[in-house]
């Protein structure tokens, strides 16, 4: 048995091995039709010359109706300019951004976000980073990069770039799609971003440029909120005073009032992206210090948060009278969606109930979505996009820790070779789980962690920044040389993070 492209090669066997979800899985979402668990729960599938229909007769009783799904679905163009001032009407998000899911390249795509929204109505979802030049050069094909179903609100589009004019053009192109917020990436240390592109975390070395970028974007956004996601510092530019200068310059020159802080520094060279999420120690207290020193601004905290219990504890924590605005959860939400997102509405937002009643219900709804969108972005002469495999990937963490999980992944990998839809795939594989697993509601999170317990893990706040230091901050164009960062990274690796949770992001 071997692991290939995030799938387990093998055949389905009725075992009770829950199996941990493998590292490195990419994610993309899908839906299911009918009652799962049991033979032919979704009915048969027939393929006719370019058109696919699902025979749902076997699942009429479970659904109460016989849906017909035909793909590819024709979608109307979203990018019609709004009549008033050239600004599209935006869905009003009534919830504070108390909890959000971090933008993760190759993971938080359109399909995974659809699954996440089925698990939580109130958690804010973020797109993968979209490079500004991609949108500018793909103007006739923007739906592929920007379209999303209405139910994915509240949603944030993260843009990457370093040129004010290009970023402003990209923001303008995105405006008609109705994102609730636009974010500029100033925190990603990946060489896919900070190296050749000279943006992401590299931008923290040039706060004036970030301010200019934000000012240009704000001119075209017409009131749509613009935020910054960044680190605490970069390479050897990691003092609190330098961080405070970045916040001051960007807020004053760019008009930014909300910063999402990944509470670690970044190494542009010497550490890979995974090490950049684990080696630099967490400094959550610095985010509270920023709130102290910039009381007119709001700050959200990102880094090391693993559960809704921790989210609630941090939101309730007060340091010198200061609180953070919200909490961003990263890989925990992706790797454990049923354990984290499915209980977020009640545990964090105070809702009366959570939307997901069972995995069976979520998979049924997701299969409907997947069958309707399959092939939507296919270009003539190219492979189907999205296809069954890409639409299935977001589901692979839904049964983390459950009996039958490993057998199910083996079965999924086998069935994917021939399956024509997510509905068909689920119909043929979910017999690896018992009805008890499929129909169980999400378990409430453990008894809440007292805020005082979380505060005990923090060090003292840094002293307020004086603003009188002479910082030899390099320009963003010099960021790629990474002078001194490799040796500093080696030194940082010798220092253990403050807790077990601190090594996860």
Short mmCIF file of C-alpha atoms in Angstrom, two decimals:
data_model
loop_
_atom_site.label_atom_id
_atom_site.label_comp_id
_atom_site.label_asym_id
_atom_site.label_seq_id
_atom_site.Cartn_x
_atom_site.Cartn_y
_atom_site.Cartn_z
CA UNK A 1 0.00 0.00 0.00
CA UNK A 2 1.44 3.38 -0.88
CA UNK A 3 0.47 7.01 -0.63
CA UNK A 4 0.02 8.76 -3.98
CA UNK A 5 -1.27 12.29 -4.51
CA UNK A 6 -3.02 12.40 -1.18
CA UNK A 7 -4.83 9.08 -1.68
CA UNK A 8 -4.23 5.60 -0.28
CA UNK A 9 -3.77 2.93 -2.92
CA UNK A 10 -5.64 -0.25 -2.03
CA UNK A 11 -9.11 -1.78 -1.87
CA UNK A 12 -11.94 -1.24 0.54
CA UNK A 13 -12.04 -3.67 3.43
CA UNK A 14 -14.42 -3.64 6.32
CA UNK A 15 -11.92 -2.68 9.00
CA UNK A 16 -12.25 -0.45 12.02
CA UNK A 17 -9.00 1.43 11.54
CA UNK A 18 -9.74 5.13 11.89
CA UNK A 19 -6.38 6.20 10.58
CA UNK A 20 -5.05 9.70 10.93
CA UNK A 21 -5.47 11.95 7.95
CA UNK A 22 -2.22 11.93 5.95
CA UNK A 23 -0.09 15.04 5.80
CA UNK A 24 0.11 16.98 2.58
CA UNK A 25 -3.45 16.45 1.34
CA UNK A 26 -4.61 19.21 -0.90
CA UNK A 27 -8.24 20.14 -0.69
CA UNK A 28 -11.15 20.74 -2.95
CA UNK A 29 -14.92 20.42 -2.14
CA UNK A 30 -17.85 18.20 -3.24
CA UNK A 31 -21.56 17.37 -2.51
CA UNK A 32 -23.60 14.19 -2.25
CA UNK A 33 -27.16 13.25 -3.17
CA UNK A 34 -29.40 10.85 -1.40
CA UNK A 35 -29.03 8.86 1.78
CA UNK A 36 -25.49 7.55 2.11
CA UNK A 37 -24.41 4.36 3.78
CA UNK A 38 -25.81 1.18 2.33
CA UNK A 39 -25.92 -0.31 -1.13
CA UNK A 40 -26.87 1.97 -4.02
CA UNK A 41 -27.84 4.81 -1.73
CA UNK A 42 -27.43 7.28 -4.58
CA UNK A 43 -28.79 5.19 -7.38
CA UNK A 44 -27.03 4.37 -10.64
CA UNK A 45 -25.22 6.74 -12.95
CA UNK A 46 -25.51 6.76 -16.73
CA UNK A 47 -23.22 8.54 -19.14
CA UNK A 48 -24.50 9.81 -22.49
CA UNK A 49 -22.27 11.46 -25.09
CA UNK A 50 -21.10 14.54 -23.26
CA UNK A 51 -24.08 14.74 -20.91
CA UNK A 52 -24.24 13.19 -17.48
CA UNK A 53 -27.45 12.47 -15.57
CA UNK A 54 -27.92 10.88 -12.20
CA UNK A 55 -30.62 8.30 -11.68
CA UNK A 56 -31.78 9.04 -8.17
CA UNK A 57 -34.64 6.57 -8.00
CA UNK A 58 -32.87 4.61 -5.31
CA UNK A 59 -32.66 7.66 -3.08
CA UNK A 60 -36.16 9.13 -3.58
CA UNK A 61 -37.19 8.12 -0.10
CA UNK A 62 -34.18 9.79 1.49
CA UNK A 63 -34.56 13.05 -0.45
CA UNK A 64 -38.31 13.24 -0.87
CA UNK A 65 -37.83 14.21 -4.54
CA UNK A 66 -35.96 13.08 -7.62
CA UNK A 67 -33.36 15.68 -8.58
CA UNK A 68 -31.78 15.63 -12.01
CA UNK A 69 -28.24 16.88 -12.38
CA UNK A 70 -26.74 17.68 -15.74
CA UNK A 71 -23.19 18.87 -16.23
CA UNK A 72 -21.62 21.07 -17.22
CA UNK A 73 -24.03 23.67 -15.88
CA UNK A 74 -24.38 26.94 -17.76
CA UNK A 75 -23.55 29.86 -15.49
CA UNK A 76 -24.33 33.46 -16.30
CA UNK A 77 -21.55 36.01 -16.26
CA UNK A 78 -21.26 37.64 -12.85
CA UNK A 79 -19.16 40.59 -13.84
CA UNK A 80 -21.89 43.04 -14.79
CA UNK A 81 -20.97 46.48 -13.55
CA UNK A 82 -23.23 47.89 -10.89
CA UNK A 83 -25.28 50.89 -11.91
CA UNK A 84 -24.44 53.01 -8.88
CA UNK A 85 -20.98 54.61 -8.93
CA UNK A 86 -19.53 51.54 -10.62
CA UNK A 87 -19.58 49.61 -7.35
CA UNK A 88 -21.32 46.26 -7.04
CA UNK A 89 -23.75 45.77 -4.21
CA UNK A 90 -22.07 43.85 -1.44
CA UNK A 91 -23.66 41.26 0.81
CA UNK A 92 -23.86 42.70 4.29
CA UNK A 93 -22.03 40.53 6.80
CA UNK A 94 -23.79 40.85 10.13
CA UNK A 95 -21.25 38.86 12.13
CA UNK A 96 -18.03 40.20 13.52
CA UNK A 97 -14.98 38.39 12.22
CA UNK A 98 -14.65 36.55 15.54
CA UNK A 99 -13.32 33.46 13.80
CA UNK A 100 -11.96 33.02 10.30
CA UNK A 101 -10.13 30.37 8.30
CA UNK A 102 -6.72 31.42 7.03
CA UNK A 103 -5.99 31.69 3.31
CA UNK A 104 -4.00 28.58 2.36
CA UNK A 105 -2.55 28.11 -1.10
CA UNK A 106 -3.88 25.00 -2.87
CA UNK A 107 -6.28 24.34 0.02
CA UNK A 108 -8.91 27.03 0.62
CA UNK A 109 -10.20 26.94 -2.92
CA UNK A 110 -13.77 27.38 -4.15
CA UNK A 111 -14.81 23.81 -3.40
CA UNK A 112 -13.30 23.48 0.07
CA UNK A 113 -14.92 26.77 1.05
CA UNK A 114 -18.29 25.41 -0.03
CA UNK A 115 -17.83 22.45 2.28
CA UNK A 116 -16.69 24.75 5.09
CA UNK A 117 -19.78 26.92 4.69
CA UNK A 118 -21.99 23.85 5.10
CA UNK A 119 -20.28 23.24 8.43
CA UNK A 120 -20.42 26.83 9.69
CA UNK A 121 -22.64 29.71 8.59
CA UNK A 122 -20.78 32.40 10.51
CA UNK A 123 -17.06 31.61 10.24
CA UNK A 124 -15.38 33.99 7.80
CA UNK A 125 -13.84 32.21 4.82
CA UNK A 126 -10.80 33.39 2.90
CA UNK A 127 -9.78 32.59 -0.64
CA UNK A 128 -6.37 31.35 -1.62
CA UNK A 129 -4.10 34.25 -2.48
CA UNK A 130 -4.76 35.48 -6.02
CA UNK A 131 -1.90 37.31 -7.72
CA UNK A 132 -2.88 40.72 -9.08
CA UNK A 133 -1.28 40.11 -12.48
CA UNK A 134 -3.29 36.91 -12.85
CA UNK A 135 -6.52 38.90 -12.75
CA UNK A 136 -5.24 41.69 -14.97
CA UNK A 137 -4.11 39.23 -17.64
CA UNK A 138 -7.17 36.97 -17.31
CA UNK A 139 -9.80 39.71 -17.58
CA UNK A 140 -12.01 37.73 -19.99
CA UNK A 141 -11.84 34.64 -17.75
CA UNK A 142 -12.23 36.10 -14.26
CA UNK A 143 -15.00 33.76 -13.14
CA UNK A 144 -12.44 30.96 -12.87
CA UNK A 145 -10.54 32.95 -10.24
CA UNK A 146 -13.20 35.07 -8.53
CA UNK A 147 -16.67 33.53 -8.81
CA UNK A 148 -18.21 31.97 -5.71
CA UNK A 149 -21.73 30.87 -4.71
CA UNK A 150 -23.75 33.44 -2.82
CA UNK A 151 -23.92 31.23 0.27
CA UNK A 152 -20.16 31.52 0.83
CA UNK A 153 -20.60 34.97 2.40
CA UNK A 154 -18.97 36.26 4.54
CA UNK A 155 -15.85 35.84 2.41
CA UNK A 156 -12.53 37.66 2.00
CA UNK A 157 -10.47 37.84 -1.19
CA UNK A 158 -6.72 37.89 -0.57
CA UNK A 159 -4.63 39.57 -3.24
CA UNK A 160 -0.89 39.35 -3.76
CA UNK A 161 1.22 41.98 -5.44
CA UNK A 162 3.54 44.92 -4.85
CA UNK A 163 2.66 47.49 -7.51
CA UNK A 164 0.00 50.05 -6.51
CA UNK A 165 -1.43 50.47 -10.00
CA UNK A 166 -1.68 46.73 -10.70
CA UNK A 167 -3.20 45.97 -7.29
CA UNK A 168 -5.76 48.73 -7.76
CA UNK A 169 -6.71 47.29 -11.14
CA UNK A 170 -7.04 43.80 -9.65
CA UNK A 171 -9.21 45.12 -6.81
CA UNK A 172 -11.41 46.92 -9.32
CA UNK A 173 -11.83 43.73 -11.36
CA UNK A 174 -12.81 41.82 -8.21
CA UNK A 175 -15.28 44.42 -7.00
CA UNK A 176 -18.35 43.26 -8.98
CA UNK A 177 -18.12 39.80 -7.43
CA UNK A 178 -19.22 41.18 -4.08
CA UNK A 179 -16.49 40.07 -1.68
CA UNK A 180 -17.15 41.27 1.86
CA UNK A 181 -13.53 42.32 2.31
CA UNK A 182 -10.28 42.53 0.33
CA UNK A 183 -6.93 41.67 1.94
CA UNK A 184 -3.36 42.36 0.87
CA UNK A 185 -0.91 39.55 1.59
CA UNK A 186 2.10 40.85 3.53
CA UNK A 187 2.80 37.64 5.42
CA UNK A 188 3.47 34.67 3.14
CA UNK A 189 7.16 33.65 3.29
CA UNK A 190 6.98 31.07 0.50
CA UNK A 191 9.54 31.54 -2.26
CA UNK A 192 6.59 31.25 -4.64
CA UNK A 193 5.56 34.64 -3.26
CA UNK A 194 8.34 36.41 -1.40
CA UNK A 195 11.16 35.42 -3.76
CA UNK A 196 10.64 36.04 -7.44
CA UNK A 197 7.48 38.07 -6.91
CA UNK A 198 8.87 40.30 -4.14
CA UNK A 199 5.55 40.39 -2.29
CA UNK A 200 4.02 38.56 0.63
CA UNK A 201 6.21 38.83 3.74
CA UNK A 202 8.89 40.69 1.76
CA UNK A 203 6.57 43.71 1.70
CA UNK A 204 7.06 44.22 5.43
CA UNK A 205 10.53 45.53 4.58
CA UNK A 206 8.98 48.44 2.69
CA UNK A 207 6.02 49.90 4.64
CA UNK A 208 5.87 52.97 2.41
CA UNK A 209 5.22 50.79 -0.61
CA UNK A 210 2.53 48.88 1.27
CA UNK A 211 0.93 52.19 2.22
CA UNK A 212 0.96 53.31 -1.41
CA UNK A 213 -0.55 50.00 -2.54
CA UNK A 214 -3.35 50.25 0.01
CA UNK A 215 -4.06 53.88 -0.81
CA UNK A 216 -4.40 53.01 -4.50
CA UNK A 217 -6.67 50.06 -3.75
CA UNK A 218 -8.87 52.05 -1.39
CA UNK A 219 -9.50 54.62 -4.12
CA UNK A 220 -11.28 52.03 -6.27
CA UNK A 221 -12.93 49.92 -3.57
CA UNK A 222 -15.65 52.44 -2.77
CA UNK A 223 -15.91 51.56 0.90
CA UNK A 224 -15.34 47.81 0.70
CA UNK A 225 -13.04 47.09 3.68
CA UNK A 226 -9.35 46.59 2.91
CA UNK A 227 -7.14 44.80 5.44
CA UNK A 228 -3.54 43.63 5.82
CA UNK A 229 -2.37 40.16 6.85
CA UNK A 230 1.26 40.19 7.97
CA UNK A 231 3.88 38.68 10.27
CA UNK A 232 5.62 40.21 13.29
CA UNK A 233 8.81 40.82 11.35
CA UNK A 234 11.11 39.55 8.63
CA UNK A 235 14.62 38.08 8.97
CA UNK A 236 16.71 40.31 11.26
CA UNK A 237 14.13 43.11 11.09
CA UNK A 238 12.15 41.64 13.95
CA UNK A 239 12.07 44.23 16.74
CA UNK A 240 8.77 45.41 18.16
CA UNK A 241 9.65 48.98 17.21
CA UNK A 242 10.06 48.00 13.55
CA UNK A 243 6.71 46.21 13.66
CA UNK A 244 5.08 49.28 15.21
CA UNK A 245 6.58 51.45 12.47
CA UNK A 246 5.10 49.15 9.81
CA UNK A 247 1.65 49.37 11.42
CA UNK A 248 1.87 53.16 11.82
CA UNK A 249 3.01 53.85 8.25
CA UNK A 250 0.54 51.50 6.59
CA UNK A 251 -2.41 52.70 8.67
CA UNK A 252 -1.62 56.38 8.12
CA UNK A 253 -0.57 56.27 4.47
CA UNK A 254 -2.78 53.41 3.32
CA UNK A 255 -5.92 53.97 5.38
CA UNK A 256 -5.84 50.48 6.92
CA UNK A 257 -7.72 50.01 10.20
CA UNK A 258 -7.65 46.22 10.62
CA UNK A 259 -4.53 44.03 10.66
CA UNK A 260 -4.52 40.22 10.85
CA UNK A 261 -1.31 39.29 12.62
CA UNK A 262 0.37 35.92 12.20
CA UNK A 263 2.17 36.01 15.54
CA UNK A 264 5.54 34.79 14.25
CA UNK A 265 8.35 36.39 12.30
CA UNK A 266 9.17 35.14 8.81
CA UNK A 267 12.44 34.02 7.26
CA UNK A 268 12.64 34.78 3.56
CA UNK A 269 15.55 32.36 3.16
CA UNK A 270 16.81 29.49 5.26
CA UNK A 271 13.40 28.05 6.16
CA UNK A 272 10.77 26.44 3.98
CA UNK A 273 7.07 27.35 4.39
CA UNK A 274 6.44 24.52 6.86
CA UNK A 275 9.42 25.56 9.00
CA UNK A 276 8.22 29.17 8.85
CA UNK A 277 5.04 27.96 10.56
CA UNK A 278 6.89 26.06 13.28
CA UNK A 279 10.44 27.26 13.97
CA UNK A 280 9.91 30.97 14.75
CA UNK A 281 8.37 31.11 18.23
CA UNK A 282 4.86 32.44 18.69
CA UNK A 283 4.57 35.86 20.30
CA UNK A 284 0.86 36.29 20.85
CA UNK A 285 1.55 39.00 23.41
CA UNK A 286 2.85 41.28 20.65
CA UNK A 287 -0.62 41.40 19.10
CA UNK A 288 -2.06 42.62 22.39
CA UNK A 289 0.76 45.16 22.60
CA UNK A 290 -0.23 46.51 19.19
CA UNK A 291 -3.79 46.90 20.42
CA UNK A 292 -2.42 48.83 23.40
CA UNK A 293 -0.25 51.12 21.27
CA UNK A 294 -2.78 51.62 18.46
CA UNK A 295 -6.15 51.78 20.26
CA UNK A 296 -7.84 53.27 17.18
CA UNK A 297 -7.01 50.17 15.12
CA UNK A 298 -8.24 46.58 15.37
CA UNK A 299 -6.11 43.44 15.33
CA UNK A 300 -6.91 39.77 14.79
CA UNK A 301 -4.60 37.00 15.98
CA UNK A 302 -3.36 34.08 13.88
CA UNK A 303 -0.93 31.28 14.69
CA UNK A 304 -1.07 28.12 16.77
CA UNK A 305 -4.83 28.12 17.45
CA UNK A 306 -6.22 24.60 17.16
CA UNK A 307 -9.80 24.55 18.42
CA UNK A 308 -12.94 26.55 19.12
CA UNK A 309 -12.12 26.19 22.81
CA UNK A 310 -8.89 28.13 22.29
CA UNK A 311 -10.64 30.66 20.06
CA UNK A 312 -13.14 31.47 22.81
CA UNK A 313 -10.44 31.67 25.48
CA UNK A 314 -8.34 34.12 23.48
CA UNK A 315 -11.33 36.27 22.56
CA UNK A 316 -12.19 36.55 26.25
CA UNK A 317 -8.61 37.38 27.26
CA UNK A 318 -7.81 40.92 28.31
CA UNK A 319 -4.27 42.26 28.72
CA UNK A 320 -3.93 45.73 30.19
CA UNK A 321 -7.52 46.34 29.17
CA UNK A 322 -6.96 45.31 25.55
CA UNK A 323 -8.63 42.55 23.53
CA UNK A 324 -8.10 41.25 20.01
CA UNK A 325 -10.79 41.63 17.37
CA UNK A 326 -10.86 38.05 16.15
CA UNK A 327 -9.02 34.77 15.75
CA UNK A 328 -7.85 33.15 12.54
CA UNK A 329 -7.52 29.35 12.47
CA UNK A 330 -5.28 27.73 9.87
CA UNK A 331 -4.54 24.08 9.22
CA UNK A 332 -6.63 22.80 12.11
CA UNK A 333 -9.77 23.87 10.25
CA UNK A 334 -8.60 22.07 7.13
CA UNK A 335 -7.34 18.87 8.74
CA UNK A 336 -10.19 18.54 11.27
CA UNK A 337 -13.21 20.28 9.72
CA UNK A 338 -15.83 18.22 11.55
CA UNK A 339 -14.16 18.81 14.92
CA UNK A 340 -13.46 22.54 14.40
CA UNK A 341 -15.86 24.13 11.92
CA UNK A 342 -18.95 22.05 12.61
CA UNK A 343 -19.18 23.42 16.18
CA UNK A 344 -17.97 26.98 15.54
CA UNK A 345 -21.37 28.64 15.25
CA UNK A 346 -22.50 27.64 18.73
CA UNK A 347 -19.10 27.61 20.45
CA UNK A 348 -17.76 30.92 19.11
CA UNK A 349 -20.62 32.94 17.62
CA UNK A 350 -23.27 32.04 20.19
CA UNK A 351 -25.74 30.63 17.66
CA UNK A 352 -28.61 28.51 18.92
CA UNK A 353 -27.54 25.55 16.79
CA UNK A 354 -24.94 24.42 14.29
CA UNK A 355 -26.02 23.90 10.66
CA UNK A 356 -24.46 20.46 10.18
CA UNK A 357 -26.66 17.79 11.75
CA UNK A 358 -24.65 14.81 10.51
CA UNK A 359 -21.90 13.92 8.09
CA UNK A 360 -24.49 12.15 5.95
CA UNK A 361 -26.42 15.40 5.54
CA UNK A 362 -23.29 17.42 4.75
CA UNK A 363 -22.09 14.92 2.17
CA UNK A 364 -25.52 14.80 0.55
CA UNK A 365 -25.54 18.59 0.17
CA UNK A 366 -21.96 18.69 -1.00
CA UNK A 367 -22.60 16.08 -3.69
CA UNK A 368 -25.41 18.23 -5.08
CA UNK A 369 -22.99 21.12 -5.32
CA UNK A 370 -20.22 19.02 -6.86
CA UNK A 371 -22.47 17.48 -9.49
CA UNK A 372 -23.78 20.91 -10.48
CA UNK A 373 -20.38 22.55 -10.87
CA UNK A 374 -18.41 19.66 -12.38
CA UNK A 375 -16.86 20.77 -15.67
CA UNK A 376 -17.86 24.40 -15.27
CA UNK A 377 -14.42 25.82 -16.07
CA UNK A 378 -13.46 23.31 -18.75
CA UNK A 379 -11.65 24.80 -21.72
CA UNK A 380 -12.33 23.17 -25.07
CA UNK A 381 -9.68 20.61 -25.85
CA UNK A 382 -8.53 20.33 -22.22
CA UNK A 383 -9.38 18.00 -19.34
CA UNK A 384 -12.59 18.49 -17.38
CA UNK A 385 -12.28 21.26 -14.77
CA UNK A 386 -13.26 20.71 -12.05
CA UNK A 387 -13.35 16.95 -12.28
CA UNK A 388 -14.47 14.25 -9.88
CA UNK A 389 -11.05 13.92 -8.26
CA UNK A 390 -10.59 17.63 -7.54
CA UNK A 391 -14.13 17.85 -6.18
CA UNK A 392 -13.56 14.87 -3.89
CA UNK A 393 -10.33 16.04 -2.25
CA UNK A 394 -12.02 18.49 0.19
CA UNK A 395 -13.98 15.59 1.70
CA UNK A 396 -10.99 13.50 2.70
CA UNK A 397 -10.67 14.93 6.22
CA UNK A 398 -14.34 14.63 7.13
CA UNK A 399 -13.89 11.32 8.97
CA UNK A 400 -10.64 12.02 10.80
CA UNK A 401 -10.26 9.62 13.72
CA UNK A 402 -13.35 7.55 12.92
CA UNK A 403 -13.48 3.77 12.54
CA UNK A 404 -13.39 2.96 8.85
CA UNK A 405 -11.49 6.10 7.83
CA UNK A 406 -8.49 4.34 6.32
CA UNK A 407 -10.63 1.76 4.52
CA UNK A 408 -12.76 4.57 3.10
CA UNK A 409 -9.73 6.40 1.70
CA UNK A 410 -8.52 3.19 0.12
CA UNK A 411 -11.93 2.70 -1.45
CA UNK A 412 -12.13 6.32 -2.62
CA UNK A 413 -8.80 6.04 -4.38
CA UNK A 414 -9.91 2.87 -6.15
CA UNK A 415 -13.36 4.12 -7.16
CA UNK A 416 -11.98 7.47 -8.39
CA UNK A 417 -10.39 5.69 -11.33
CA UNK A 418 -13.81 5.12 -12.86
CA UNK A 419 -16.31 7.32 -10.97
CA UNK A 420 -18.05 9.97 -13.08
CA UNK A 421 -19.36 12.07 -10.19
CA UNK A 422 -18.97 12.67 -6.49
CA UNK A 423 -22.44 11.24 -5.98
CA UNK A 424 -21.40 7.98 -7.59
CA UNK A 425 -18.17 7.86 -5.61
CA UNK A 426 -19.90 8.38 -2.26
CA UNK A 427 -22.60 5.87 -3.11
CA UNK A 428 -19.93 3.23 -3.70
CA UNK A 429 -17.65 3.99 -0.75
CA UNK A 430 -19.59 5.14 2.30
CA UNK A 431 -20.45 1.57 3.26
CA UNK A 432 -17.02 1.64 4.92
CA UNK A 433 -18.71 3.54 7.78
CA UNK A 434 -21.46 2.53 10.15
CA UNK A 435 -24.75 4.41 10.26
CA UNK A 436 -23.75 5.53 13.74
CA UNK A 437 -20.74 7.39 12.34
CA UNK A 438 -22.63 8.82 9.36
CA UNK A 439 -25.62 10.05 11.37
CA UNK A 440 -23.93 11.28 14.56
CA UNK A 441 -24.07 15.05 15.18
CA UNK A 442 -20.80 16.91 15.79
CA UNK A 443 -19.50 16.51 19.32
CA UNK A 444 -19.47 19.68 21.43
CA UNK A 445 -15.96 21.04 22.04
CA UNK A 446 -14.35 20.19 25.38
CA UNK A 447 -15.18 22.32 28.39
CA UNK A 448 -13.90 25.80 27.75
CA UNK A 449 -10.34 26.76 28.57
CA UNK A 450 -10.41 29.66 31.04
CA UNK A 451 -8.94 32.84 29.64
CA UNK A 452 -6.63 32.98 32.65
CA UNK A 453 -5.14 29.62 31.69
CA UNK A 454 -4.35 30.82 28.20
CA UNK A 455 -2.87 34.07 29.50
CA UNK A 456 -0.44 32.11 31.65
CA UNK A 457 1.25 30.87 28.47
CA UNK A 458 2.21 34.39 27.41
CA UNK A 459 5.30 36.39 28.17
CA UNK A 460 5.23 40.04 29.21
CA UNK A 461 4.24 42.62 26.64
CA UNK A 462 7.05 44.54 24.96
CA UNK A 463 7.46 48.18 25.93
CA UNK A 464 5.61 50.71 23.77
CA UNK A 465 7.48 51.71 20.62
CA UNK A 466 9.11 55.13 20.78
CA UNK A 467 9.31 55.68 17.04
CA UNK A 468 12.75 57.29 17.45
CA UNK A 469 14.89 54.42 16.17
CA UNK A 470 16.99 54.44 13.00
CA UNK A 471 15.97 51.33 11.07
CA UNK A 472 18.00 50.30 8.05
CA UNK A 473 14.99 48.64 6.45
CA UNK A 474 15.80 47.32 3.01
CA UNK A 475 13.63 48.05 0.02
CA UNK A 476 11.34 45.29 -1.16
CA UNK A 477 13.51 44.87 -4.26
CA UNK A 478 16.41 43.79 -2.03
CA UNK A 479 14.32 41.30 -0.07
CA UNK A 480 15.24 38.30 -2.16
CA UNK A 481 18.92 38.37 -1.17
CA UNK A 482 18.01 37.41 2.43
CA UNK A 483 21.34 38.57 3.91
CA UNK A 484 21.89 36.96 7.27
CA UNK A 485 18.54 35.17 7.33
CA UNK A 486 19.94 31.65 6.93
CA UNK A 487 22.26 31.91 9.91
CA UNK A 488 19.53 33.51 12.00
CA UNK A 489 17.15 30.74 10.98
CA UNK A 490 19.66 28.17 12.20
CA UNK A 491 19.86 29.97 15.51
CA UNK A 492 16.09 30.21 15.81
CA UNK A 493 15.78 26.48 15.25
CA UNK A 494 17.68 25.87 18.48
CA UNK A 495 14.94 27.55 20.52
CA UNK A 496 11.91 25.41 21.25
CA UNK A 497 8.46 26.99 20.83
CA UNK A 498 6.67 27.87 24.06
CA UNK A 499 4.13 25.03 23.87
CA UNK A 500 3.03 22.03 21.85
CA UNK A 501 0.29 24.06 20.22
CA UNK A 502 2.81 26.67 19.16
CA UNK A 503 4.34 24.37 16.58
CA UNK A 504 1.14 24.17 14.59
CA UNK A 505 -0.48 26.88 12.53
#
